[in-house]
Amino acid sequence: MSPLPNSKSSFLRAAQGCGALVLAGAMVLPMTPALAQDAAPAANAPVANAVTPKPAAQDAAAQPTYSADYDGILYTGEGGTVTLKGAGFTKQWREQHGTVVFYIAATKDRPGNAEPSTSMLRFEEGKDFTIADDGTFEAKLTIKANALENFYTPIDYFPGITLDEVRYETGILTEAKGQPQSSIEDIWARKNVIDHDPMYTRAYHPEVMAPKLKYDALKDTTKDQELLVQGEGFVGEELPGREGAMYVIREKGTGTPVLAMSDMKSYYEGPDGVTRLEGGTLYRTIKLPANTLDPSKQYVIEAWSDYDYDLTKKDRPLITPIVGLAPEHRGVLMAHQDLKFEGVPDFTDATVPKGEYKTLTSKLTYQEQQQRATRGELTAALYAQAGSPKVNLPAVSPWPDVKTTDPNYTAYVWARQKGITFGWSDGKFHADAGISNATVAAFTYRAAGSPAVSGVSSFTDVKPNSAFYREILWSTQQYVINPDFGSFNATDLVNRGQLEQMLFNFQNRAK
């Protein structure tokens, strides 16, 4: 806490040792605003320069006090509430000193490679809060998300730049009648500032993914150019991927990737072993060769994590600018935003994919999760997810190994009528047979209505002539199946725990 131009109560001196929850008030305020126009004397200044303390006989309780409670940390990117309280601001005191204003303002100090932030909020008596006749007040002040600037603007951009979060302070000032509204420069000069204290802020909660993007207008697309995409809010307890993140531009709707990718910004590992993007920022330059983008078409910008596709070649990024190969399953889509040729001048929300961060609470024990999943179990689950519709059942079973009294007979017939499965080539259903990744891909694709599929597989073991190529491509594009390390492993058998997760993904996919 900065030293005041006047003496403080013993309570305030004790409060200086408080933790993160700052008490900007419960402090004694000087009676004369003019004394606060200059910065408080430095800690090592001669005693003769200090303001003479008030006489001990004066009643400290009669002096104005205030407190600002904001629950420890205010998250500027998310907003919050500040509870402001005050006492001693009597009508007579205000007639002498002026209108009372509570402010939140960026501090004058800043990092070396940053412009000073002039971000500021002010709350004025009579407009934002009311002072009672006895000089007391209490108000809950709402701070809207992004009403305060989150990060400093760098003076010089360079690859791998890290943004610094803006530092803030709170304070009380007075404005005499006819006096111009106080500017942030006035606050920095401590003009009519009664008192000020640091405010503990962060841009976002560490566990909240709140990405925003901005970039300049695109130039002539028939010529080579570079597009600097500035992203913030890429924060989380642990971001997906291990290596880092990058941007990808692709055609909207078709999902066709284009040769337009940024380099990768590497994650850093904190002392807790968690991987993060430093500062939650993703400033990357996308090189756009001439005629890469067609202004008559629509595109999206996507932010992808990186899982390091080729583990034997550490110098090769996982997601590489290869024409025709999309980044699916060599990383995780963290955010996307429609590309605007006219640019996005201010940080604007990007979309976090639905279902991407949903989690499943398993209903199975660990032993049950390790058991082999079966065709009958998969079929019955898909039937249940479809709402268990009424089915016209044949009097004679279509399969010699399924009785009409089988509890899942209705589900199997439903799957046959929907074209999901007709059984094996030997004419049997084989309800107890194990299922592979390819089986789940085929069943879920058909249960979804066999929709059109576009794009090209990026898996090393899935080629256009591979069995169930279309089904595999769809199931991975929809995140029903999420294999690692660039291989699909179509013949790998699925256990019950894996099937539970795949069916959860299928049910919660973007439709």
Coordinates of C-alpha atoms in Angstrom, one line a residue:
M1 CA 0.0 0.0 0.0
S2 CA 1.3 3.4 -0.8
P3 CA 2.0 5.7 2.2
L4 CA -0.7 8.3 2.7
P5 CA 0.0 12.1 2.9
N6 CA -1.4 11.9 6.4
S7 CA -1.3 9.5 9.3
K8 CA -3.2 6.3 9.4
S9 CA -5.1 4.4 12.0
S10 CA -3.6 1.4 13.8
F11 CA -6.1 -0.8 11.9
L12 CA -4.8 0.4 8.6
R13 CA -1.2 -0.3 9.6
A14 CA -2.3 -3.8 10.5
A15 CA -4.1 -4.2 7.2
Q16 CA -0.9 -3.5 5.3
G17 CA 0.1 -7.1 6.0
C18 CA -3.1 -8.6 4.6
G19 CA -3.0 -11.1 1.8
A20 CA -4.6 -11.1 -1.7
L21 CA -7.9 -9.6 -0.5
V22 CA -7.0 -6.0 -0.5
L23 CA -8.7 -3.6 1.8
A24 CA -8.4 -0.4 -0.1
G25 CA -10.2 1.3 2.7
A26 CA -10.9 1.1 6.4
M27 CA -8.3 3.8 6.1
V28 CA -8.1 7.4 7.4
L29 CA -8.3 9.9 4.6
P30 CA -6.7 13.4 4.7
M31 CA -9.0 16.3 5.2
T32 CA -7.4 18.4 2.5
P33 CA -7.3 17.1 -1.1
A34 CA -4.6 19.6 -2.0
L35 CA -2.2 17.7 0.2
A36 CA -2.6 14.7 -2.1
Q37 CA -1.9 16.4 -5.4
D38 CA 1.7 15.2 -5.3
A39 CA 2.9 11.7 -5.0
A40 CA 3.5 10.4 -1.5
P41 CA 7.1 10.9 -0.2
A42 CA 9.4 8.0 -0.9
A43 CA 10.1 5.6 2.0
N44 CA 13.7 6.8 2.4
A45 CA 12.8 10.6 2.2
P46 CA 13.9 12.8 5.1
V47 CA 11.4 13.0 8.0
A48 CA 11.2 16.7 7.5
N49 CA 9.5 16.2 4.1
A50 CA 6.7 14.1 5.6
V51 CA 3.3 15.6 6.2
T52 CA 2.8 16.7 9.8
P53 CA 0.4 14.2 11.4
K54 CA -2.9 15.5 12.8
P55 CA -3.2 16.3 16.5
A56 CA -3.7 13.2 18.5
A57 CA -6.7 14.7 20.2
Q58 CA -8.7 14.8 16.9
D59 CA -11.4 12.1 16.6
A60 CA -10.1 9.7 13.9
A61 CA -13.6 8.1 13.7
A62 CA -15.0 11.3 12.3
Q63 CA -12.6 11.2 9.3
P64 CA -13.7 9.7 6.0
T65 CA -12.9 6.1 5.3
Y66 CA -13.6 3.7 2.5
S67 CA -13.1 0.1 1.5
A68 CA -13.2 -1.8 -1.8
D69 CA -13.9 -5.5 -1.6
Y70 CA -13.5 -7.5 -4.9
D71 CA -13.0 -11.0 -3.6
G72 CA -9.3 -11.1 -3.9
I73 CA -8.7 -10.8 -7.7
L74 CA -10.7 -9.1 -10.3
Y75 CA -10.7 -10.9 -13.7
T76 CA -10.8 -8.1 -16.3
G77 CA -11.7 -10.4 -19.2
E78 CA -14.6 -11.9 -17.3
G79 CA -15.9 -9.0 -15.2
G80 CA -16.9 -9.0 -11.6
T81 CA -18.3 -7.0 -8.7
V82 CA -16.7 -4.5 -6.4
T83 CA -18.4 -3.8 -3.1
L84 CA -17.6 -0.2 -2.2
K85 CA -18.2 1.1 1.4
G86 CA -17.5 4.5 2.9
A87 CA -18.1 6.6 6.1
G88 CA -17.4 10.1 7.1
F89 CA -18.2 11.7 3.7
T90 CA -20.6 14.2 5.2
K91 CA -22.4 16.9 3.3
Q92 CA -20.2 19.5 4.9
W93 CA -17.1 17.6 4.0
R94 CA -18.2 17.2 0.3
E95 CA -19.2 20.9 0.1
Q96 CA -15.6 21.7 1.1
H97 CA -13.8 19.2 -1.0
G98 CA -16.1 18.3 -3.9
T99 CA -17.9 15.4 -5.5
V100 CA -16.6 11.9 -4.5
V101 CA -15.4 9.6 -7.3
F102 CA -14.2 6.0 -6.9
Y103 CA -12.0 4.9 -9.8
I104 CA -10.2 1.9 -11.2
A105 CA -7.3 2.9 -13.4
A106 CA -4.2 1.5 -15.0
T107 CA -1.1 2.3 -13.1
K108 CA 1.5 4.6 -14.6
D109 CA 4.2 2.0 -14.5
R110 CA 4.3 -0.5 -17.4
P111 CA 6.6 -3.1 -19.0
G112 CA 9.4 -1.9 -21.2
N113 CA 8.0 -3.0 -24.5
A114 CA 4.5 -1.6 -24.0
E115 CA 2.5 1.5 -24.5
P116 CA 1.1 3.0 -21.2
S117 CA -2.5 1.8 -20.8
T118 CA -5.1 4.6 -20.3
S119 CA -7.8 2.1 -19.4
M120 CA -10.0 3.5 -16.6
L121 CA -13.4 3.2 -15.0
R122 CA -15.0 5.9 -12.7
F123 CA -18.0 5.7 -10.4
E124 CA -19.5 9.0 -9.2
E125 CA -21.6 9.8 -6.2
G126 CA -25.2 10.7 -7.2
K127 CA -24.8 8.6 -10.4
D128 CA -23.4 5.3 -9.5
F129 CA -23.8 5.3 -5.7
T130 CA -25.6 7.4 -3.1
I131 CA -24.1 8.9 0.0
A132 CA -26.5 9.0 3.0
D133 CA -27.0 12.1 5.1
D134 CA -24.8 10.6 7.8
G135 CA -21.9 10.4 5.3
T136 CA -22.0 6.6 4.8
F137 CA -22.5 4.7 1.6
E138 CA -22.5 1.1 0.3
A139 CA -22.7 0.0 -3.3
K140 CA -22.2 -3.0 -5.4
L141 CA -20.4 -1.9 -8.6
T142 CA -20.6 -4.1 -11.6
I143 CA -17.5 -4.4 -13.8
K144 CA -18.4 -5.7 -17.2
A145 CA -16.2 -8.2 -19.0
N146 CA -13.5 -6.4 -20.9
A147 CA -14.6 -3.0 -19.7
L148 CA -10.9 -2.7 -18.6
E149 CA -8.1 -3.4 -21.0
N150 CA -6.6 -6.9 -20.4
F151 CA -3.1 -6.7 -21.9
Y152 CA -0.7 -3.9 -22.7
T153 CA -0.2 -3.1 -26.4
P154 CA 3.5 -3.9 -27.4
I155 CA 5.6 -1.2 -28.9
D156 CA 7.5 -3.7 -31.0
Y157 CA 6.2 -7.0 -32.2
F158 CA 8.5 -9.9 -32.5
P159 CA 8.1 -13.7 -32.9
G160 CA 7.2 -15.4 -29.7
I161 CA 6.1 -12.2 -28.0
T162 CA 4.4 -12.5 -24.7
L163 CA 1.7 -10.0 -23.7
D164 CA 1.8 -8.5 -20.2
E165 CA -1.4 -8.1 -18.2
V166 CA -2.3 -4.5 -17.4
R167 CA -1.7 -3.5 -13.8
Y168 CA -4.5 -1.5 -12.0
E169 CA -5.1 0.5 -8.9
T170 CA -8.2 1.7 -7.1
G171 CA -8.7 5.0 -5.4
I172 CA -10.9 7.9 -4.2
L173 CA -10.7 11.4 -5.6
T174 CA -12.8 14.5 -5.4
E175 CA -13.8 17.0 -8.1
A176 CA -14.8 20.5 -7.1
K177 CA -17.8 22.1 -8.8
G178 CA -16.8 23.4 -12.2
Q179 CA -13.6 21.3 -12.3
P180 CA -13.0 19.2 -15.4
Q181 CA -13.5 15.5 -15.1
S182 CA -10.2 13.9 -13.8
S183 CA -8.2 12.2 -16.5
I184 CA -5.9 9.3 -16.0
E185 CA -3.0 11.7 -16.3
D186 CA -4.5 13.6 -13.4
I187 CA -4.6 10.4 -11.4
W188 CA -1.0 9.5 -12.2
A189 CA -0.1 13.1 -11.0
R190 CA -2.2 12.4 -7.9
K191 CA -4.2 15.5 -8.5
N192 CA -7.1 15.6 -6.0
V193 CA -6.5 11.9 -5.3
I194 CA -7.4 11.2 -1.7
D195 CA -5.9 7.8 -1.6
H196 CA -5.0 4.9 -3.9
D197 CA -4.1 1.2 -3.6
P198 CA -3.0 -1.6 -5.9
M199 CA -5.8 -3.7 -7.3
Y200 CA -5.0 -7.4 -7.8
T201 CA -6.2 -8.3 -11.3
R202 CA -5.7 -11.0 -14.0
A203 CA -7.1 -11.2 -17.5
Y204 CA -8.8 -14.6 -16.9
H205 CA -9.2 -17.4 -14.5
P206 CA -6.4 -19.9 -15.2
E207 CA -9.0 -22.6 -16.0
V208 CA -11.2 -20.6 -18.3
M209 CA -10.8 -20.9 -22.1
A210 CA -11.9 -17.5 -23.5
P211 CA -10.1 -16.9 -26.8
K212 CA -10.3 -13.7 -28.7
L213 CA -8.7 -12.7 -32.1
K214 CA -7.9 -9.5 -34.0
Y215 CA -6.0 -8.8 -37.2
D216 CA -5.7 -6.2 -40.0
A217 CA -7.6 -6.1 -43.2
L218 CA -6.3 -8.5 -45.9
K219 CA -4.5 -7.0 -48.8
D220 CA -4.6 -7.9 -52.5
T221 CA -5.1 -11.7 -52.5
T222 CA -3.4 -12.0 -55.9
K223 CA -0.1 -11.1 -54.2
D224 CA 1.9 -12.6 -51.4
Q225 CA 1.2 -11.2 -48.0
E226 CA 1.4 -11.9 -44.3
L227 CA -1.4 -11.7 -41.8
L228 CA -0.6 -11.2 -38.1
V229 CA -3.3 -12.8 -36.0
Q230 CA -3.3 -11.6 -32.4
G231 CA -5.0 -14.0 -30.0
E232 CA -5.6 -13.8 -26.3
G233 CA -7.4 -15.8 -23.7
F234 CA -5.9 -19.1 -24.6
V235 CA -5.8 -20.2 -21.0
G236 CA -6.6 -23.4 -19.1
E237 CA -5.6 -25.7 -16.3
E238 CA -3.8 -27.6 -19.1
L239 CA -4.2 -26.8 -22.7
P240 CA -4.7 -29.7 -25.1
G241 CA -1.6 -31.0 -26.9
R242 CA 2.0 -31.1 -25.7
E243 CA 4.0 -29.0 -28.1
G244 CA 2.2 -25.7 -28.7
A245 CA -0.4 -24.1 -30.8
M246 CA -0.8 -22.5 -34.3
Y247 CA -3.4 -21.0 -36.7
V248 CA -4.9 -22.6 -39.7
I249 CA -7.1 -21.1 -42.4
R250 CA -9.6 -23.3 -44.2
E251 CA -12.6 -22.9 -46.4
K252 CA -15.9 -22.6 -44.5
G253 CA -18.5 -25.3 -44.9
T254 CA -16.5 -27.7 -46.9
G255 CA -13.7 -28.0 -44.4
T256 CA -11.2 -28.0 -47.2
P257 CA -7.8 -27.0 -45.8
V258 CA -5.8 -24.4 -47.6
L259 CA -2.1 -23.8 -47.7
A260 CA -2.2 -21.1 -45.0
M261 CA -0.8 -22.0 -41.6
S262 CA 1.2 -20.1 -39.1
D263 CA 4.3 -21.3 -37.4
M264 CA 3.8 -22.8 -33.9
K265 CA 4.1 -21.0 -30.6
S266 CA 5.5 -23.5 -28.1
Y267 CA 3.9 -24.2 -24.8
Y268 CA 5.9 -23.7 -21.6
E269 CA 5.8 -26.0 -18.6
G270 CA 5.1 -24.3 -15.3
P271 CA 6.6 -25.4 -12.0
D272 CA 3.5 -27.5 -11.4
G273 CA 4.2 -29.5 -14.6
V274 CA 1.2 -28.0 -16.5
T275 CA 1.7 -26.9 -20.1
R276 CA 0.4 -23.4 -20.9
L277 CA 0.7 -20.6 -23.5
E278 CA 2.7 -17.8 -21.9
G279 CA 0.3 -15.0 -21.0
G280 CA -2.5 -16.9 -22.7
T281 CA -1.5 -15.2 -26.0
L282 CA -1.1 -16.6 -29.5
Y283 CA 0.5 -14.0 -31.7
R284 CA 1.3 -15.7 -35.0
T285 CA 1.9 -14.6 -38.6
I286 CA 0.2 -16.6 -41.4
K287 CA 2.0 -16.4 -44.7
L288 CA -0.6 -16.1 -47.5
P289 CA 0.9 -16.9 -51.0
A290 CA -0.7 -15.2 -53.9
N291 CA -4.1 -16.6 -54.9
T292 CA -4.4 -18.8 -51.8
L293 CA -7.7 -17.2 -50.8
D294 CA -10.6 -16.5 -53.1
P295 CA -12.6 -13.4 -52.0
S296 CA -15.7 -14.9 -53.4
K297 CA -15.5 -17.8 -50.9
Q298 CA -15.8 -17.9 -47.1
Y299 CA -13.1 -19.0 -44.7
V300 CA -12.5 -19.6 -41.0
I301 CA -9.4 -19.1 -38.8
E302 CA -8.8 -22.0 -36.5
A303 CA -6.4 -22.3 -33.5
W304 CA -5.0 -25.8 -33.2
S305 CA -2.9 -27.5 -30.5
D306 CA -0.1 -29.7 -31.5
Y307 CA 0.4 -33.3 -30.3
D308 CA 3.7 -33.9 -32.1
Y309 CA 2.8 -36.2 -35.0
D310 CA 6.2 -37.7 -35.7
L311 CA 7.7 -38.4 -32.3
T312 CA 11.1 -39.4 -33.9
K313 CA 11.6 -36.0 -35.5
K314 CA 11.5 -33.3 -32.9
D315 CA 12.5 -30.6 -35.4
R316 CA 9.3 -31.3 -37.4
P317 CA 6.1 -29.6 -36.2
L318 CA 3.1 -31.9 -36.0
I319 CA 0.8 -29.7 -38.1
T320 CA 2.6 -28.9 -41.3
P321 CA 1.4 -26.9 -44.4
I322 CA 0.7 -29.9 -46.6
V323 CA -1.9 -29.2 -49.4
G324 CA -4.9 -31.5 -48.9
L325 CA -4.1 -32.6 -45.4
A326 CA -6.1 -31.2 -42.5
P327 CA -4.8 -31.0 -39.0
E328 CA -7.4 -33.3 -37.4
H329 CA -6.0 -35.7 -34.9
R330 CA -2.6 -34.4 -35.0
G331 CA -3.9 -31.8 -32.7
V332 CA -7.1 -30.4 -31.0
L333 CA -9.2 -27.6 -32.4
M334 CA -9.2 -25.0 -29.6
A335 CA -11.1 -22.1 -31.2
H336 CA -12.4 -20.8 -34.5
Q337 CA -13.7 -17.6 -36.0
D338 CA -15.0 -16.6 -39.4
L339 CA -12.3 -14.9 -41.4
K340 CA -13.2 -11.3 -42.4
F341 CA -11.3 -9.9 -45.4
E342 CA -11.9 -6.4 -43.9
G343 CA -10.1 -7.4 -40.8
V344 CA -11.1 -7.5 -37.1
P345 CA -9.6 -4.3 -35.4
D346 CA -10.6 -5.1 -31.9
F347 CA -10.3 -8.4 -29.9
T348 CA -13.5 -10.3 -30.7
D349 CA -14.7 -13.6 -29.2
A350 CA -13.7 -16.8 -31.0
T351 CA -15.8 -19.9 -30.6
V352 CA -14.7 -22.8 -28.5
P353 CA -15.9 -26.0 -30.2
K354 CA -19.0 -27.5 -28.5
G355 CA -18.3 -30.8 -26.9
E356 CA -14.5 -30.4 -27.2
Y357 CA -14.0 -29.9 -23.5
K358 CA -17.0 -31.9 -22.2
T359 CA -16.1 -34.6 -19.8
L360 CA -17.6 -38.0 -19.1
T361 CA -18.3 -39.3 -15.7
S362 CA -18.1 -43.1 -16.2
K363 CA -20.8 -45.3 -14.7
L364 CA -18.5 -48.3 -15.0
T365 CA -16.0 -49.6 -12.5
Y366 CA -12.4 -49.8 -13.6
Q367 CA -12.7 -53.6 -14.1
E368 CA -15.8 -53.1 -16.2
Q369 CA -14.1 -50.5 -18.3
Q370 CA -11.4 -53.0 -19.3
Q371 CA -13.8 -55.6 -20.5
R372 CA -14.3 -56.2 -24.2
A373 CA -17.1 -54.3 -25.8
T374 CA -19.5 -56.2 -28.1
R375 CA -21.6 -55.6 -31.2
G376 CA -24.8 -56.2 -29.2
E377 CA -23.8 -53.6 -26.6
L378 CA -23.0 -51.0 -29.3
T379 CA -26.3 -51.6 -31.1
A380 CA -28.4 -51.5 -28.0
A381 CA -26.7 -48.2 -26.9
L382 CA -27.4 -46.6 -30.3
Y383 CA -31.0 -47.7 -30.2
A384 CA -31.4 -46.2 -26.7
Q385 CA -29.7 -42.9 -27.8
A386 CA -32.3 -42.7 -30.7
G387 CA -35.0 -42.7 -28.1
S388 CA -36.0 -46.4 -28.3
P389 CA -38.5 -45.9 -31.1
K390 CA -41.3 -48.3 -31.8
V391 CA -40.3 -51.0 -34.2
N392 CA -42.5 -53.4 -36.3
L393 CA -40.9 -56.7 -35.2
P394 CA -40.9 -59.7 -37.5
A395 CA -42.4 -62.9 -36.0
V396 CA -39.3 -64.8 -37.1
S397 CA -35.8 -63.5 -36.3
P398 CA -33.7 -62.5 -39.3
W399 CA -30.7 -64.2 -37.6
P400 CA -30.3 -67.8 -36.5
D401 CA -28.3 -66.8 -33.4
V402 CA -30.8 -64.2 -32.2
K403 CA -34.1 -65.3 -30.6
T404 CA -37.3 -63.2 -30.7
T405 CA -37.2 -63.3 -26.9
D406 CA -33.8 -61.8 -26.7
P407 CA -34.0 -58.5 -24.6
N408 CA -32.2 -56.6 -27.3
Y409 CA -34.2 -58.1 -30.2
T410 CA -36.0 -54.8 -30.9
A411 CA -32.7 -52.9 -30.9
Y412 CA -31.1 -55.3 -33.4
V413 CA -34.1 -55.2 -35.8
W414 CA -34.1 -51.4 -35.5
A415 CA -30.5 -51.3 -36.5
R416 CA -31.2 -53.6 -39.5
Q417 CA -34.2 -51.4 -40.6
K418 CA -32.0 -48.3 -40.3
G419 CA -29.2 -49.8 -42.4
I420 CA -26.7 -49.7 -39.5
T421 CA -25.9 -53.4 -39.6
F422 CA -27.4 -56.5 -41.3
G423 CA -25.1 -58.9 -39.5
W424 CA -22.1 -60.9 -40.8
S425 CA -21.7 -62.5 -44.1
D426 CA -22.5 -65.9 -42.6
G427 CA -26.0 -64.7 -41.9
K428 CA -25.6 -64.4 -38.1
F429 CA -25.7 -61.3 -36.0
H430 CA -22.8 -62.2 -33.6
A431 CA -24.1 -60.0 -30.7
D432 CA -21.2 -61.2 -28.5
A433 CA -18.4 -60.5 -30.9
G434 CA -15.9 -57.9 -30.1
I435 CA -15.9 -54.6 -32.0
S436 CA -13.0 -52.6 -33.5
N437 CA -12.5 -48.8 -34.1
A438 CA -13.7 -49.3 -37.7
T439 CA -16.9 -51.0 -36.4
V440 CA -17.8 -48.1 -34.1
A441 CA -17.0 -45.7 -37.0
A442 CA -19.3 -47.5 -39.4
F443 CA -22.2 -48.0 -36.9
T444 CA -22.2 -44.4 -35.7
Y445 CA -21.9 -43.0 -39.2
R446 CA -24.9 -44.9 -40.4
A447 CA -26.8 -44.1 -37.2
A448 CA -26.3 -40.4 -38.0
G449 CA -28.0 -40.9 -41.4
S450 CA -24.9 -41.5 -43.5
P451 CA -24.2 -37.8 -44.1
A452 CA -22.0 -36.4 -46.9
V453 CA -18.3 -36.4 -46.1
S454 CA -15.5 -34.1 -47.4
G455 CA -11.9 -33.7 -46.8
V456 CA -8.9 -36.0 -46.9
S457 CA -7.6 -38.3 -44.1
S458 CA -4.5 -37.3 -42.4
F459 CA -3.9 -40.7 -40.8
T460 CA -0.9 -42.6 -42.0
D461 CA -2.8 -45.9 -42.0
V462 CA -6.0 -44.7 -43.7
K463 CA -6.0 -44.3 -47.4
P464 CA -8.8 -43.5 -49.9
N465 CA -9.0 -47.2 -50.8
S466 CA -9.1 -48.3 -47.1
A467 CA -12.2 -50.2 -45.9
F468 CA -14.7 -47.8 -44.2
Y469 CA -12.7 -44.8 -45.4
R470 CA -15.7 -42.5 -45.5
E471 CA -17.0 -43.8 -42.1
I472 CA -13.6 -43.3 -40.5
L473 CA -13.2 -39.8 -41.9
W474 CA -16.6 -38.8 -40.6
S475 CA -16.3 -40.3 -37.1
T476 CA -13.0 -38.5 -36.6
Q477 CA -14.1 -35.2 -38.0
Q478 CA -17.0 -35.4 -35.6
Y479 CA -14.7 -36.3 -32.7
V480 CA -16.6 -39.5 -32.1
I481 CA -13.2 -41.3 -32.2
N482 CA -10.1 -39.5 -31.1
P483 CA -6.9 -41.5 -31.9
D484 CA -3.5 -40.2 -31.0
F485 CA -0.2 -40.0 -32.9
G486 CA -1.5 -39.8 -36.4
S487 CA -2.7 -43.4 -36.8
F488 CA -6.4 -44.6 -36.7
N489 CA -5.7 -48.3 -35.9
A490 CA -8.9 -49.5 -37.5
T491 CA -8.6 -53.1 -36.3
D492 CA -7.8 -52.3 -32.7
L493 CA -10.5 -53.8 -30.4
V494 CA -12.5 -51.5 -28.2
N495 CA -13.1 -52.0 -24.5
R496 CA -16.3 -50.9 -22.7
G497 CA -14.6 -47.8 -21.2
Q498 CA -13.5 -46.7 -24.7
L499 CA -17.0 -47.4 -26.1
E500 CA -18.6 -45.4 -23.4
Q501 CA -16.5 -42.4 -24.3
M502 CA -17.1 -42.8 -28.0
L503 CA -20.9 -43.0 -27.5
F504 CA -20.7 -40.0 -25.2
N505 CA -18.9 -38.1 -28.0
F506 CA -21.4 -39.3 -30.6
Q507 CA -24.3 -38.1 -28.5
N508 CA -22.7 -34.7 -27.8
R509 CA -21.3 -34.0 -31.3
A510 CA -22.2 -30.8 -33.1
K511 CA -25.2 -31.5 -35.2

